[in-house]
Coordinates of C-alpha atoms in Angstrom, one line a residue:
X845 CA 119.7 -268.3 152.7
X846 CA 122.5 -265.9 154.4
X847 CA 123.9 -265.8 150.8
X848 CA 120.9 -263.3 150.1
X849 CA 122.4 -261.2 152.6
X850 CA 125.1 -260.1 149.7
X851 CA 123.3 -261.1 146.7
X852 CA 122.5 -258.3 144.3
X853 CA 122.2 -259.4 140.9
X854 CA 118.9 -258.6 140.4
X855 CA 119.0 -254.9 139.3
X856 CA 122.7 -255.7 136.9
X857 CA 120.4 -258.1 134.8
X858 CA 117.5 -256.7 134.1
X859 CA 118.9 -253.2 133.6
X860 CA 122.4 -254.5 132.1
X861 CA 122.5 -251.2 129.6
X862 CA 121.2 -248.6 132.6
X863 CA 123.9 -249.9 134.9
X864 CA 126.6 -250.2 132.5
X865 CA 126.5 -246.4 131.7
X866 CA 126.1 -245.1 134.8
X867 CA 129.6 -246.9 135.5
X868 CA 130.8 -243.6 134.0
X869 CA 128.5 -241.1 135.5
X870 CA 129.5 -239.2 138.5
X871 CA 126.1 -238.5 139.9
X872 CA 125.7 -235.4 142.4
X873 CA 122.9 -233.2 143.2
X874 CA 123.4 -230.8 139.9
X875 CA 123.7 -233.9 137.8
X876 CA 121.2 -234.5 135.0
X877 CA 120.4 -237.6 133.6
X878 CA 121.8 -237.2 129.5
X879 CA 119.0 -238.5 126.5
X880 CA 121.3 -241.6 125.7
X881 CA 120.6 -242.6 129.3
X882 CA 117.0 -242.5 128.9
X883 CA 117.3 -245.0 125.3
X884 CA 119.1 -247.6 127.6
X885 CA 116.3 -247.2 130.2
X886 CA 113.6 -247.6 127.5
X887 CA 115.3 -251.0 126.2
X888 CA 115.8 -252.4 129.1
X889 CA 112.6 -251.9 130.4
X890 CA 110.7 -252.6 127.2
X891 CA 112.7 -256.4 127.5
X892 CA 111.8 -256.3 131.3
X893 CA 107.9 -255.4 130.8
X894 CA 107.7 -258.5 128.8
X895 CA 107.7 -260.8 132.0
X896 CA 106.5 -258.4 134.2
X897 CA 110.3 -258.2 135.7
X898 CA 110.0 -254.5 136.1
X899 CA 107.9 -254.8 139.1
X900 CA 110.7 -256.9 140.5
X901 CA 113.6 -254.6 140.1
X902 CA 111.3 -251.6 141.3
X903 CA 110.6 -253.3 144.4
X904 CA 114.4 -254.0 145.0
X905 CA 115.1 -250.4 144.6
X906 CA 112.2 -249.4 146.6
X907 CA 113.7 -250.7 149.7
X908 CA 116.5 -248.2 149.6
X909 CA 114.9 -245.4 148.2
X910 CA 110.5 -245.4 148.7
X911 CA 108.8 -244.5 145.6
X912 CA 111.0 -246.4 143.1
X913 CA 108.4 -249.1 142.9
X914 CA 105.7 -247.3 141.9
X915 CA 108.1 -245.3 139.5
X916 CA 109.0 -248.6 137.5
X917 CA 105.4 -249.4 137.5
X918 CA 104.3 -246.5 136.0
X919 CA 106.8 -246.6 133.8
X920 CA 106.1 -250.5 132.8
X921 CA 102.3 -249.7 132.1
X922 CA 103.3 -246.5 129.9
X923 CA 106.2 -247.7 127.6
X924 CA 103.7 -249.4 125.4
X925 CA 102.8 -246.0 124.4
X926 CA 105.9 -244.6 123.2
X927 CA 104.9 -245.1 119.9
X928 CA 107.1 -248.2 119.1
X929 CA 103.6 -249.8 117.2
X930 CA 104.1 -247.2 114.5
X931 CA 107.7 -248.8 113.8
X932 CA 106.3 -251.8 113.3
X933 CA 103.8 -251.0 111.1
X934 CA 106.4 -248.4 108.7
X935 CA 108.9 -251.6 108.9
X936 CA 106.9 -254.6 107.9
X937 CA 105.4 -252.6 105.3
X938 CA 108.3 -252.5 103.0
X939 CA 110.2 -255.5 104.5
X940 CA 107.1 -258.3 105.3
X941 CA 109.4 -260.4 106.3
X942 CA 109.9 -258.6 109.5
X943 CA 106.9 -259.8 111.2
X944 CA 108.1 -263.4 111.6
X945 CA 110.2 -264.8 114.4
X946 CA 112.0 -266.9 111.5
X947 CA 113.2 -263.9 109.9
X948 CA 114.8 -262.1 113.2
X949 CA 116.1 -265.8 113.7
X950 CA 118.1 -264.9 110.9
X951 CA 119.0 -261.5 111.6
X952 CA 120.1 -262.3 115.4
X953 CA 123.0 -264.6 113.6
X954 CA 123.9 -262.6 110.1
X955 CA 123.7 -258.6 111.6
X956 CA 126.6 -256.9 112.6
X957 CA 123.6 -254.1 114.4
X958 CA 125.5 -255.2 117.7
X959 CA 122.7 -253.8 119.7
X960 CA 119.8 -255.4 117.5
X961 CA 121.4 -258.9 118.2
X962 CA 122.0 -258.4 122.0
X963 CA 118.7 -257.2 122.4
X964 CA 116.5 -259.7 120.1
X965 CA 118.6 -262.3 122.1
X966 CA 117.8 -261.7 125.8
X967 CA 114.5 -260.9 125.0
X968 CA 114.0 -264.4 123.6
X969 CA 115.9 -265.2 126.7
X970 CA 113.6 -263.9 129.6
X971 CA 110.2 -265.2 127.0
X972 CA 112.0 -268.8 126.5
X973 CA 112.8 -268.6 130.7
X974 CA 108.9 -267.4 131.3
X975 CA 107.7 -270.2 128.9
X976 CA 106.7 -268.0 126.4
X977 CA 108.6 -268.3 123.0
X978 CA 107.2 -270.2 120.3
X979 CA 107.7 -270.3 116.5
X980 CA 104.3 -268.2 116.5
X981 CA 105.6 -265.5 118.8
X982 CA 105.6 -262.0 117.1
X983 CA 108.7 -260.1 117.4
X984 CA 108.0 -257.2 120.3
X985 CA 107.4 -253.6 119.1
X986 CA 110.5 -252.0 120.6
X987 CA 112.9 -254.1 118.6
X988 CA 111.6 -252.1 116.4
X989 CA 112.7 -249.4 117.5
X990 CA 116.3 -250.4 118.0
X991 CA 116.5 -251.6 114.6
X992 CA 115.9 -248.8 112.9
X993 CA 118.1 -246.8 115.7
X994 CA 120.9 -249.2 114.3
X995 CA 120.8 -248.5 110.8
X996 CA 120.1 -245.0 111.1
X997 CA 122.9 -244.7 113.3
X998 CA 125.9 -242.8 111.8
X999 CA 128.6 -245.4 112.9
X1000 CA 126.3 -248.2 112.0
X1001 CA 128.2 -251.5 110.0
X1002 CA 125.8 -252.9 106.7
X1003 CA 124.8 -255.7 106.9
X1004 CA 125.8 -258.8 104.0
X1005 CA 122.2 -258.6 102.5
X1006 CA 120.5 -259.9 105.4
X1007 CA 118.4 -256.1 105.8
X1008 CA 117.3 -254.5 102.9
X1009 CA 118.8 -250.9 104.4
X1010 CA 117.9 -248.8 101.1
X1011 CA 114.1 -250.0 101.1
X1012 CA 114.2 -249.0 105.2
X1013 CA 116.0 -245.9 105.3
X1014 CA 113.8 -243.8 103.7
X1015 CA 111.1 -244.8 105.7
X1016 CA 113.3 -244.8 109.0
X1017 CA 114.0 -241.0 108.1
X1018 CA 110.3 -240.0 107.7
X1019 CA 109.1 -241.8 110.8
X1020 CA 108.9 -239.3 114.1
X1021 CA 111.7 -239.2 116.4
X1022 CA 111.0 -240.8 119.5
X1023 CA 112.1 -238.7 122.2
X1024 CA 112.7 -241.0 124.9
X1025 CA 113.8 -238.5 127.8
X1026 CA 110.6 -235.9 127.6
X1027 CA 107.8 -239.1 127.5
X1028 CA 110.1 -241.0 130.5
X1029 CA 109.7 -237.4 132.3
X1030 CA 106.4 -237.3 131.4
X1031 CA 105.4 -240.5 132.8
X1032 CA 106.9 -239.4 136.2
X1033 CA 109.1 -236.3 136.8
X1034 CA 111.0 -238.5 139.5
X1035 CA 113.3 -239.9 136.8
X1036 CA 114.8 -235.8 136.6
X1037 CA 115.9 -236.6 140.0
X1038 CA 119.3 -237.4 140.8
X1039 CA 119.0 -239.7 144.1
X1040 CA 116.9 -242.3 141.9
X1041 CA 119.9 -243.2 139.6
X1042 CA 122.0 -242.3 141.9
X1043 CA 120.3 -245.5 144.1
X1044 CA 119.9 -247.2 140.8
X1045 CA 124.1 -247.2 140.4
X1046 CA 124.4 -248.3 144.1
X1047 CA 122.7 -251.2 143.8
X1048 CA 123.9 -251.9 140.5
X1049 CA 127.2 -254.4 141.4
X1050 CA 126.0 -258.2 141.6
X1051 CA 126.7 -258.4 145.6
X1052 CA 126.6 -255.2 148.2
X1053 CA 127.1 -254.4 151.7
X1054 CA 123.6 -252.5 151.7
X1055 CA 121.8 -254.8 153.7
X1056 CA 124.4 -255.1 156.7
X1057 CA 124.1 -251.7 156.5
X1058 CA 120.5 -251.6 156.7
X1059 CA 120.6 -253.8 159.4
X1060 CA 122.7 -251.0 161.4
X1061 CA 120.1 -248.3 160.5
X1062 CA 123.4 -247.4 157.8
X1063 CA 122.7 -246.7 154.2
X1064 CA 125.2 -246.7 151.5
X1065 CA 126.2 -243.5 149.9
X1066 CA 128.5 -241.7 147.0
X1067 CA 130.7 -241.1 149.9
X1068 CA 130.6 -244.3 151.6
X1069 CA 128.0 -245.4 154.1
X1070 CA 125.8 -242.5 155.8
X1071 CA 124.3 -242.5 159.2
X1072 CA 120.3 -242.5 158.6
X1073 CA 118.1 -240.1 160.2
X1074 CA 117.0 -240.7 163.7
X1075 CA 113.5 -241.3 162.8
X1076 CA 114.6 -243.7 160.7
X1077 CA 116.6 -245.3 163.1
X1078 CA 114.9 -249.2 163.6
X1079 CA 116.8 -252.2 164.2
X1080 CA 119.8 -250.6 166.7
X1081 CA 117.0 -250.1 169.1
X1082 CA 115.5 -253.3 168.5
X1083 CA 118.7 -255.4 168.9
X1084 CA 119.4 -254.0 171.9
X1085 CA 115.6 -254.5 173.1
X1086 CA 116.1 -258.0 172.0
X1087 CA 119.0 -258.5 174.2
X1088 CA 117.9 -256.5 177.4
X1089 CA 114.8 -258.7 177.1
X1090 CA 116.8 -261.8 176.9
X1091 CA 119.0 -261.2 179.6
X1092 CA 115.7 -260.0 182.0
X1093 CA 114.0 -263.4 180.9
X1094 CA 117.1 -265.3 182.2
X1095 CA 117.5 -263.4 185.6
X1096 CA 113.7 -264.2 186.2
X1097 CA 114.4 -267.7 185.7
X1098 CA 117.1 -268.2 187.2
X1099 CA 115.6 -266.4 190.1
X1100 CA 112.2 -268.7 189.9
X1101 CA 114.1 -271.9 188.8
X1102 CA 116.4 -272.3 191.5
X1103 CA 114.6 -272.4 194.7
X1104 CA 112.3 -274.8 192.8
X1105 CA 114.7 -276.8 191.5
X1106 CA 116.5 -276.5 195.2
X1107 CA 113.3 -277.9 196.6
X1108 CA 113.2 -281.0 194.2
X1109 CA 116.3 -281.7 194.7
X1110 CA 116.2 -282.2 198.6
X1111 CA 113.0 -284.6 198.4
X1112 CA 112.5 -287.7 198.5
X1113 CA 112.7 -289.5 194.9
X1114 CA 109.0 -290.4 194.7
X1115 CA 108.1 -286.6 195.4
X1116 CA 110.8 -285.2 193.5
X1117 CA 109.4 -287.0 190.5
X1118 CA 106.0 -286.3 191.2
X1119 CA 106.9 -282.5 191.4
X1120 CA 109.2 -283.0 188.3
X1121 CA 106.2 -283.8 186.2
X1122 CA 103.8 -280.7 187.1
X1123 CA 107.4 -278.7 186.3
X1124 CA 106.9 -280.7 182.4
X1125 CA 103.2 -280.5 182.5
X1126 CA 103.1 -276.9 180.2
X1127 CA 104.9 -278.9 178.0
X1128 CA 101.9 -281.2 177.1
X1129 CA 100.0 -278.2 176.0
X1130 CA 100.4 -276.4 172.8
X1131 CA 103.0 -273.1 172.6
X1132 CA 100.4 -271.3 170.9
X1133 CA 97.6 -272.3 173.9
X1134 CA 99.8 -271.3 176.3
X1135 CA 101.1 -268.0 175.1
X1136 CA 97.1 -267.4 174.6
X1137 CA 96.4 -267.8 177.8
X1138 CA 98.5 -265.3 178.6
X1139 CA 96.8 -263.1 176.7
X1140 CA 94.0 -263.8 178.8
X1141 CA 95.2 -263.5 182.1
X1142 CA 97.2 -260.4 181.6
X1143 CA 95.0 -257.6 179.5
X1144 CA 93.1 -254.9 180.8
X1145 CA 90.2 -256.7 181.8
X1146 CA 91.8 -259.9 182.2
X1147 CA 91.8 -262.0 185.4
X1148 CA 95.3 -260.5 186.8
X1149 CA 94.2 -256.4 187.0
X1150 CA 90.5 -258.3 187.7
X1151 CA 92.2 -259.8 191.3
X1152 CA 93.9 -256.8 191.8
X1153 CA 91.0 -254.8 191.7
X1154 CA 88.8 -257.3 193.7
X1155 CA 91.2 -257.1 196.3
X1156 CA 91.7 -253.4 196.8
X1157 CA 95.6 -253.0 195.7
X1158 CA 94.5 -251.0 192.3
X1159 CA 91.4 -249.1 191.5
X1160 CA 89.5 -250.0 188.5
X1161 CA 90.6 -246.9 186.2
X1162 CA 94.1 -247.5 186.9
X1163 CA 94.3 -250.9 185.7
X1164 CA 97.8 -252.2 184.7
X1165 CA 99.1 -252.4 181.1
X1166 CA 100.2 -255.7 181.1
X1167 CA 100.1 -256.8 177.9
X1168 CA 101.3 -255.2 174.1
X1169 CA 105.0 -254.2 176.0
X1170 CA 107.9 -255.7 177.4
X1171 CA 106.1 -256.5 180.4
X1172 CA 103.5 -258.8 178.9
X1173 CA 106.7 -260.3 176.9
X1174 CA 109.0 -261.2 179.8
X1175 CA 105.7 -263.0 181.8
X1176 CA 105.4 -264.8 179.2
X1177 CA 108.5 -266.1 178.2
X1178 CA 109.9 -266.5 181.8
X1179 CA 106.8 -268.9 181.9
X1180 CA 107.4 -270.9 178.8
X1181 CA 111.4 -271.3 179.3
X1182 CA 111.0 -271.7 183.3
X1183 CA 111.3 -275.9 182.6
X1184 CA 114.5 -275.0 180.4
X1185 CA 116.4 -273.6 184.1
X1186 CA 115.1 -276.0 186.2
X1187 CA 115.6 -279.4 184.9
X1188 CA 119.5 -278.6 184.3
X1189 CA 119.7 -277.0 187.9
X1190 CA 117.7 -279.6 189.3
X1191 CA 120.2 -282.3 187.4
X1192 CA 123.4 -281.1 188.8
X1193 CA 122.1 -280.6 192.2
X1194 CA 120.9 -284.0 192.3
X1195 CA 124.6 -284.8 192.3
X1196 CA 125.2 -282.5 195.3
X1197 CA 125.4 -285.0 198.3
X1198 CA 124.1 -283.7 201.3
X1199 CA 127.2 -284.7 203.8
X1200 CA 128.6 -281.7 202.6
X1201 CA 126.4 -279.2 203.7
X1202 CA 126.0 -281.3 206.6
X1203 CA 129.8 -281.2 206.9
X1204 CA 130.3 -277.4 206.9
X1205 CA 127.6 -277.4 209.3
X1206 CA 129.5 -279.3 211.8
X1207 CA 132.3 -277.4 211.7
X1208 CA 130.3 -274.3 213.1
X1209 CA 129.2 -272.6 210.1
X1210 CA 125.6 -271.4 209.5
X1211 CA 122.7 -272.7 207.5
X1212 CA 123.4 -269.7 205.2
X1213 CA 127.6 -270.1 205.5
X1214 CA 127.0 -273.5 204.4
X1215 CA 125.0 -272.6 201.5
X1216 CA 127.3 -269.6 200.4
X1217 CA 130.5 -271.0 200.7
X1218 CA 129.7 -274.9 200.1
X1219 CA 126.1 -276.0 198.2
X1220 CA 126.0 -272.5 195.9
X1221 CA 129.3 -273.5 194.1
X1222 CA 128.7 -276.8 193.3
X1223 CA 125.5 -276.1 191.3
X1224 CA 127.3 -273.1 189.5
X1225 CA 127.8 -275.9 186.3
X1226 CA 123.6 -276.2 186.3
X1227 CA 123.1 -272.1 186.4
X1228 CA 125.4 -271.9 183.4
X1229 CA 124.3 -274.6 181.4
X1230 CA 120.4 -273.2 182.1
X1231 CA 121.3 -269.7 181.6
X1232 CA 122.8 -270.4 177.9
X1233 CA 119.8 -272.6 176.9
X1234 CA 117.0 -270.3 178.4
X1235 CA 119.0 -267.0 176.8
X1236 CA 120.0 -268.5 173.4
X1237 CA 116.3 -269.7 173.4
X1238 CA 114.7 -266.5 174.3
X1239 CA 117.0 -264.0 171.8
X1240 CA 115.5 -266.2 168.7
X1241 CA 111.8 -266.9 170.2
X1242 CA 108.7 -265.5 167.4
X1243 CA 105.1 -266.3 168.1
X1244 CA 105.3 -265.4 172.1
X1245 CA 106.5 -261.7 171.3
X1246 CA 104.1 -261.6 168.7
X1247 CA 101.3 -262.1 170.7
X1248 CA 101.5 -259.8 173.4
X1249 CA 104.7 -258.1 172.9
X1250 CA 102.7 -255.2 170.6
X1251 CA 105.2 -252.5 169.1
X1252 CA 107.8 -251.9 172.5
X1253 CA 108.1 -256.1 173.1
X1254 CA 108.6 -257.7 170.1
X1255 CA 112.1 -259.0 169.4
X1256 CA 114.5 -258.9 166.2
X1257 CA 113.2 -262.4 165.3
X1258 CA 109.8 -260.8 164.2
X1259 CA 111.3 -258.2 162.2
X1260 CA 113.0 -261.1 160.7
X1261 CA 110.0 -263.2 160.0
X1262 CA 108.3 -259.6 158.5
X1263 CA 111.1 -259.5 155.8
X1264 CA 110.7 -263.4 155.2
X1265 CA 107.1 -263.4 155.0
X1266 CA 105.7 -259.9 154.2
X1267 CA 108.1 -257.6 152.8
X1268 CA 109.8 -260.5 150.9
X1269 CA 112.8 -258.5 151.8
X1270 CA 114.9 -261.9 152.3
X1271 CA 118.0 -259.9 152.1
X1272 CA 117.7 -257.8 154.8
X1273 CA 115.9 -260.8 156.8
X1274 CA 119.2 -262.8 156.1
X1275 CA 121.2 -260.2 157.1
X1276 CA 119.5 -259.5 160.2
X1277 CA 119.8 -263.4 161.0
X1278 CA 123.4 -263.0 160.3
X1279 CA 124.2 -260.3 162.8
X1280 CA 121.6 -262.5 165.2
X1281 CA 123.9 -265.3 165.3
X1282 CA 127.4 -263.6 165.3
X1283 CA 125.9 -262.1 168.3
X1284 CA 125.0 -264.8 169.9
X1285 CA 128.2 -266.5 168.6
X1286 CA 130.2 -264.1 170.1
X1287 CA 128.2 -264.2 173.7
X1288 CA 128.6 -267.7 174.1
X1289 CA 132.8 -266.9 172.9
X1290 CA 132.9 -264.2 175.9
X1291 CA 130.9 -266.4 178.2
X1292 CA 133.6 -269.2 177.2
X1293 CA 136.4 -266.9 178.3
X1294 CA 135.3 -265.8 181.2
X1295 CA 133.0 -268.7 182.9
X1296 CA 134.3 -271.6 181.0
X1297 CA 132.0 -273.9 178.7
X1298 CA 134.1 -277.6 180.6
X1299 CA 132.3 -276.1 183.5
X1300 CA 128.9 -276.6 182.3
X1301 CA 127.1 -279.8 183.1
X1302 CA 123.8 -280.9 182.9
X1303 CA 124.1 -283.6 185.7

């Protein structure tokens, strides 16, 4: 899946002719696109319309520039129109032959129309990939149109026989001149502008940097990568809301799960493990009932503002906003990940024996003196080894930020299930993962260096 964060060969094979002359082009904003340009465009997309693989590569394009899509789809729907039927019909009237697959069958091996050949052949290609190429298939009406381009064309080869060119060129001659450029600007006076080949020769290598740079709220350029406008400006903001969130949702545990896990520690087994078990009890109930509950409890007219209210320390029309923020996100998820601090705090200060504390006590120092200098150390190995698990649990966790985190508490893990699930933009969803886990990769590298991970225990 992270190879999709590089992989690009979508727009290189369905528009192999587009791409391959714009490899020359030095696009800028005076730059207009030439007529031959246009003729690659129409055979390419004529091939592409065929199994509906327009819509594919439109979409593609559309997520670096909006309004390709619907430019491609246009386009696809109108093609048909560009009078390629009458071809057909001046063609098989003095050669019949033409209007069996058999016959092109033929041609595909025996012409030396370069251009006829390449494109008879990957359009049988993306039919026989789609399923549908049979010996009944009739040849499509824009092959055509590149057959009589070829032997009309002044640098054209004859062929040995295979093409009776004296029966077609007359008729070839008479036929109108399709004027590829005017009914392309017709259909949609986008294709006039620059930026949309311009995106189009981008995006036209088989792997790219585009996503990453997505991901960085980048975008690739003539001149390299380009800074995007600040209200375009997305996923900087939200990785560092991701991470603030995280670290927040650790303090709060740790803050919570260590008196508690203090506490269990110092009783007696049979209360200990009767305490231990309400800490595991949430864990009997569904994540989804749970973070729904939450829901509950913290909206406007939920039981939380409803106590506050009852009890005089908010007036009813200044209720808190509790829920669809980061607030609603952090009481939630300090709830559902508390059990993940406790139990390795409560672990490794099982280990603690109390002569120690008792010790230091002995010697004249105070209850707190003790603590500070003697029992806090010692359980330093458990505050690690729950930190990591609560934050490296927390910086990837979906459904709870999705349920009450609204627009400001939602983490980069939703943005990446949006690109999975909705956008089907898996490239920039795998590149987002990517930079996820180098970050966290790289946090646990630091916290290595400076903590030490042989210092972490879980009992």
């Amino acid at each position: 899946m992270l190879f999709r964060s590089i992989e690009n060969q979508l727009v290189s094979e369905v528009l192999p002719r587009t791409t391959e002359y714009l490899k020359s082009e030095q696009i800028n904003e005076d730059w207009e696109p030439p007529n031959e340009l246009f003729w690659h465009l129409y055979v390419d997309l004529a091939i592409a319309t065929e199994v509906k693989l327009h819509t594919r590569v439109g979409s593609r394009l559309n997520y670096e520039k909006t309004g390709i899509s619907s430019l491609f789809r246009k386009s696809g729907r109108s093609i048909k129109k560009f009078g390629a039927d009458d071809y057909r019909k001046a063609l098989t009237e003095q050669v019949p032959e033409l209007a069996s697959i058999d016959y092109w069958e033929l041609l595909a091996e025996g012409t030396k129309y370069g251009y006829t050949r390449d494109a008879y052949n990957e359009w049988k290609k993306r039919l026989i990939e789609n399923d549908d190429f049979s010996e009944k298939t009739k040849p499509s009406d824009f092959l055509f149109v590149v057959l009589a381009n070829d032997i009309k064309s002044p640098g054209a080869t004859p062929t040995q026989g295979t093409i009776p060119e004296e029966k077609l060129l007359p008729v070839i001659s008479e036929l109108p001149e399709i004027r590829f450029k005017e009914l392309f600007l017709d259909t949609d006076e986008d294709w006039a502008e620059p930026d949309v080949w311009d995106t189009i020769q981008l995006y036209s290598p088989s792997f790219t940097n585009g996503y990453y740079l997505n991901s960085a709220d980048f975008k690739k350029g003539s001149d390299g990568p380009e800074l995007r406008p600040e209200n375009e400006r997305l996923y900087a903001l939200i990785f560092s809301r991701t991470l603030f969130m995280s670290v927040t949702i650790t303090l709060v545990c740790l803050l919570l799960g260590y008196p508690v896990a203090y506490f269990l520690a110092n009783l007696p087994m049979k209360y200990a493990n009767l305490f231990l078990i309400l800490v595991l009890l949430p864990f009997w109930t569904s994540l989804l009932v749970r973070t729904s509950a939450w829901k509950v409890l913290l909206q406007n007219e939920g039981v939380i503002n409803d106590v506050l209210v009852a009890i005089g320390l908010i007036a009813n029309l200044e209720r808190l906003e509790l829920i669809n923020n980061q607030t609603g996100t952090i009481i939630a998820m300090s709830h559902i990940l508390l059990p993940f601090m406790i139990l390795p705090l409560f672990s490794v200060m099982k280990t603690i024996h109390p002569s120690y504390v008792r010790a230091a006590k002995s010697l004249g120092a105070t209850p707190w003196t003790a603590f500070r200098r003697v029992y806090f150390p010692q359980s330093i190995p458990g505050i690690g080894a729950g930190s990591i698990l609560v934050f490296i649990l927390s910086i990837g966790y979906y459904i709870t930020p999705e349920l009450v985190g609204g627009t400001t508490g939602t983490f980069i893990s939703n943005r990446i299930a949006y690109h999975i699930s909705s956008s089907l933009n898996w490239g920039l969803g795998a590149a987002l993962g990517s930079i996820l886990l180098a970050v966290v990769l790289a946090l646990y590298w630091v916290y290595d260096r400076v903590v030490g991970i042989d210092n972490v225990k879980l009992g």
